[in-house]
Amino acid sequence: QVQLVESGGGLVQAGGSLRLSCAASGRTFSSDLMGWFRQAPGKEREYVAGIPWSRDSTYYAASVEGRFTISGDNAKSTVYLQMNSLKPEDTAVYYCAARVKGQVSYGYWGQGTQVTVSS
């Protein structure tokens, strides 16, 4: 089992910044990839960004590339999502997820943290 706990959400004005954190615990060695997803009211969950535990690459959705930065601290088993130039359309519940090695989809999820961007 891998446990994931997100933090750092909140209310911010458009153009502002927030940094989300995702602390992983448990059998983290069983995971090879960490990701951030989000779900806005009435919409499907969408992929935001991803980073392998090797930290040798990063992946972004087109809607956030250039504004969001994903990073990780292996010593703390923590993944971060720095969000700059926030827009009202970034408002959503943000979830951290971990993919188990050998699997295609993300198998572990955090409880989510609300991000609200006011115009």
PDB file of C-alpha atoms in Angstrom:
ATOM      1  CA  GLN A   1       0.000   0.000   0.000  1.00  0.00           C
ATOM      2  CA  VAL A   2       1.029   3.553  -0.695  1.00  0.00           C
ATOM      3  CA  GLN A   3      -0.535   6.388   1.255  1.00  0.00           C
ATOM      4  CA  LEU A   4      -0.691   9.853  -0.275  1.00  0.00           C
ATOM      5  CA  VAL A   5      -1.574  13.069   1.528  1.00  0.00           C
ATOM      6  CA  GLU A   6      -1.980  16.332  -0.365  1.00  0.00           C
ATOM      7  CA  SER A   7      -1.731  19.801   1.112  1.00  0.00           C
ATOM      8  CA  GLY A   8      -1.330  23.393   0.005  1.00  0.00           C
ATOM      9  CA  GLY A   9      -4.654  24.105  -1.657  1.00  0.00           C
ATOM     10  CA  GLY A  10      -6.600  27.282  -1.024  1.00  0.00           C
ATOM     11  CA  LEU A  11      -8.146  30.395  -2.471  1.00  0.00           C
ATOM     12  CA  VAL A  12      -6.067  32.661  -4.686  1.00  0.00           C
ATOM     13  CA  GLN A  13      -6.739  35.478  -7.105  1.00  0.00           C
ATOM     14  CA  ALA A  14      -6.199  35.040 -10.816  1.00  0.00           C
ATOM     15  CA  GLY A  15      -2.551  35.521 -11.661  1.00  0.00           C
ATOM     16  CA  GLY A  16      -1.448  34.270  -8.276  1.00  0.00           C
ATOM     17  CA  SER A  17       0.512  31.188  -7.253  1.00  0.00           C
ATOM     18  CA  LEU A  18       0.107  28.144  -5.046  1.00  0.00           C
ATOM     19  CA  ARG A  19       2.325  25.179  -4.273  1.00  0.00           C
ATOM     20  CA  LEU A  20       0.762  21.805  -3.653  1.00  0.00           C
ATOM     21  CA  SER A  21       2.574  19.058  -1.787  1.00  0.00           C
ATOM     22  CA  CYS A  22       1.992  15.314  -1.825  1.00  0.00           C
ATOM     23  CA  ALA A  23       3.618  13.290   0.917  1.00  0.00           C
ATOM     24  CA  ALA A  24       3.942   9.592   0.122  1.00  0.00           C
ATOM     25  CA  SER A  25       4.398   6.833   2.683  1.00  0.00           C
ATOM     26  CA  GLY A  26       4.208   3.077   2.871  1.00  0.00           C
ATOM     27  CA  ARG A  27       5.521   0.919   0.050  1.00  0.00           C
ATOM     28  CA  THR A  28       6.725   3.827  -2.065  1.00  0.00           C
ATOM     29  CA  PHE A  29       9.417   1.596  -3.577  1.00  0.00           C
ATOM     30  CA  SER A  30       6.613  -0.200  -5.430  1.00  0.00           C
ATOM     31  CA  SER A  31       5.825   2.972  -7.391  1.00  0.00           C
ATOM     32  CA  ASP A  32       7.669   4.268 -10.442  1.00  0.00           C
ATOM     33  CA  LEU A  33       5.608   7.318 -11.370  1.00  0.00           C
ATOM     34  CA  MET A  34       3.808  10.079  -9.496  1.00  0.00           C
ATOM     35  CA  GLY A  35       1.191  12.337 -10.978  1.00  0.00           C
ATOM     36  CA  TRP A  36      -1.174  15.192 -10.319  1.00  0.00           C
ATOM     37  CA  PHE A  37      -4.738  15.172 -11.584  1.00  0.00           C
ATOM     38  CA  ARG A  38      -7.635  17.563 -11.107  1.00  0.00           C
ATOM     39  CA  GLN A  39     -11.397  17.467 -11.263  1.00  0.00           C
ATOM     40  CA  ALA A  40     -13.593  20.518 -11.632  1.00  0.00           C
ATOM     41  CA  PRO A  41     -17.314  20.457 -10.734  1.00  0.00           C
ATOM     42  CA  GLY A  42     -19.311  18.703 -13.421  1.00  0.00           C
ATOM     43  CA  LYS A  43     -16.215  17.671 -15.336  1.00  0.00           C
ATOM     44  CA  GLU A  44     -14.183  14.507 -15.651  1.00  0.00           C
ATOM     45  CA  ARG A  45     -10.910  14.112 -13.871  1.00  0.00           C
ATOM     46  CA  GLU A  46      -8.003  15.247 -16.023  1.00  0.00           C
ATOM     47  CA  TYR A  47      -4.281  14.684 -16.010  1.00  0.00           C
ATOM     48  CA  VAL A  48      -2.136  17.655 -15.003  1.00  0.00           C
ATOM     49  CA  ALA A  49       1.481  16.568 -14.629  1.00  0.00           C
ATOM     50  CA  GLY A  50       3.714  13.595 -13.892  1.00  0.00           C
ATOM     51  CA  ILE A  51       7.214  12.795 -12.717  1.00  0.00           C
ATOM     52  CA  PRO A  52       9.019   9.477 -12.257  1.00  0.00           C
ATOM     53  CA  TRP A  53      10.776   8.695  -8.982  1.00  0.00           C
ATOM     54  CA  SER A  54      14.009   8.782 -10.995  1.00  0.00           C
ATOM     55  CA  ARG A  55      13.269  12.508 -11.509  1.00  0.00           C
ATOM     56  CA  ASP A  56      14.797  12.338 -14.984  1.00  0.00           C
ATOM     57  CA  SER A  57      11.779  13.715 -16.816  1.00  0.00           C
ATOM     58  CA  THR A  58       8.536  15.576 -16.354  1.00  0.00           C
ATOM     59  CA  TYR A  59       5.236  15.545 -18.188  1.00  0.00           C
ATOM     60  CA  TYR A  60       2.534  18.199 -18.464  1.00  0.00           C
ATOM     61  CA  ALA A  61      -0.904  18.670 -19.896  1.00  0.00           C
ATOM     62  CA  ALA A  62      -0.977  21.319 -22.596  1.00  0.00           C
ATOM     63  CA  SER A  63      -3.316  23.444 -20.509  1.00  0.00           C
ATOM     64  CA  VAL A  64      -0.739  23.925 -17.740  1.00  0.00           C
ATOM     65  CA  GLU A  65       2.631  23.675 -19.494  1.00  0.00           C
ATOM     66  CA  GLY A  66       4.692  26.782 -18.915  1.00  0.00           C
ATOM     67  CA  ARG A  67       2.679  27.720 -15.823  1.00  0.00           C
ATOM     68  CA  PHE A  68       2.946  24.640 -13.580  1.00  0.00           C
ATOM     69  CA  THR A  69       6.092  22.850 -12.476  1.00  0.00           C
ATOM     70  CA  ILE A  70       6.198  19.365 -10.959  1.00  0.00           C
ATOM     71  CA  SER A  71       9.154  18.364  -8.825  1.00  0.00           C
ATOM     72  CA  GLY A  72      10.062  15.835  -6.191  1.00  0.00           C
ATOM     73  CA  ASP A  73      12.192  15.356  -3.110  1.00  0.00           C
ATOM     74  CA  ASN A  74      13.022  11.670  -2.747  1.00  0.00           C
ATOM     75  CA  ALA A  75      14.524  12.185   0.713  1.00  0.00           C
ATOM     76  CA  LYS A  76      11.112  13.375   1.868  1.00  0.00           C
ATOM     77  CA  SER A  77       9.090  11.111  -0.459  1.00  0.00           C
ATOM     78  CA  THR A  78       7.239  14.233  -1.474  1.00  0.00           C
ATOM     79  CA  VAL A  79       6.098  15.542  -4.833  1.00  0.00           C
ATOM     80  CA  TYR A  80       5.267  19.186  -5.423  1.00  0.00           C
ATOM     81  CA  LEU A  81       3.203  21.079  -7.939  1.00  0.00           C
ATOM     82  CA  GLN A  82       4.137  24.734  -8.245  1.00  0.00           C
ATOM     83  CA  MET A  83       1.282  26.568  -9.911  1.00  0.00           C
ATOM     84  CA  ASN A  84       1.897  30.061 -11.283  1.00  0.00           C
ATOM     85  CA  SER A  85      -0.232  32.449 -13.323  1.00  0.00           C
ATOM     86  CA  LEU A  86      -3.342  30.727 -12.068  1.00  0.00           C
ATOM     87  CA  LYS A  87      -6.584  31.141 -13.976  1.00  0.00           C
ATOM     88  CA  PRO A  88     -10.196  30.705 -12.844  1.00  0.00           C
ATOM     89  CA  GLU A  89     -10.370  27.611 -15.055  1.00  0.00           C
ATOM     90  CA  ASP A  90      -7.691  26.006 -12.864  1.00  0.00           C
ATOM     91  CA  THR A  91     -10.270  25.790 -10.078  1.00  0.00           C
ATOM     92  CA  ALA A  92     -10.653  22.131  -9.146  1.00  0.00           C
ATOM     93  CA  VAL A  93      -9.904  19.488  -6.576  1.00  0.00           C
ATOM     94  CA  TYR A  94      -6.322  18.422  -7.148  1.00  0.00           C
ATOM     95  CA  TYR A  95      -5.335  14.822  -6.529  1.00  0.00           C
ATOM     96  CA  CYS A  96      -1.964  13.198  -6.159  1.00  0.00           C
ATOM     97  CA  ALA A  97      -1.557   9.680  -7.536  1.00  0.00           C
ATOM     98  CA  ALA A  98       1.057   6.950  -7.642  1.00  0.00           C
ATOM     99  CA  ARG A  99       1.524   4.302 -10.289  1.00  0.00           C
ATOM    100  CA  VAL A 100       2.736   0.866  -9.298  1.00  0.00           C
ATOM    101  CA  LYS A 101       5.640  -0.526 -11.305  1.00  0.00           C
ATOM    102  CA  GLY A 102       4.447  -2.653 -14.172  1.00  0.00           C
ATOM    103  CA  GLN A 103       0.970  -1.158 -14.175  1.00  0.00           C
ATOM    104  CA  VAL A 104      -0.508   1.118 -16.799  1.00  0.00           C
ATOM    105  CA  SER A 105      -2.801   3.179 -14.632  1.00  0.00           C
ATOM    106  CA  TYR A 106      -2.370   4.974 -11.320  1.00  0.00           C
ATOM    107  CA  GLY A 107      -3.396   2.714  -8.480  1.00  0.00           C
ATOM    108  CA  TYR A 108      -3.082   4.914  -5.402  1.00  0.00           C
ATOM    109  CA  TRP A 109      -4.785   8.237  -4.826  1.00  0.00           C
ATOM    110  CA  GLY A 110      -4.788  10.951  -2.203  1.00  0.00           C
ATOM    111  CA  GLN A 111      -7.886  12.540  -0.752  1.00  0.00           C
ATOM    112  CA  GLY A 112      -7.535  15.704  -2.820  1.00  0.00           C
ATOM    113  CA  THR A 113      -7.034  19.367  -2.022  1.00  0.00           C
ATOM    114  CA  GLN A 114      -9.273  22.195  -3.218  1.00  0.00           C
ATOM    115  CA  VAL A 115      -7.815  24.968  -5.340  1.00  0.00           C
ATOM    116  CA  THR A 116     -10.069  27.932  -6.048  1.00  0.00           C
ATOM    117  CA  VAL A 117      -8.980  30.766  -8.320  1.00  0.00           C
ATOM    118  CA  SER A 118     -11.098  33.899  -8.197  1.00  0.00           C
ATOM    119  CA  SER A 119     -11.357  36.314 -11.107  1.00  0.00           C
TER     120      SER A 119
END
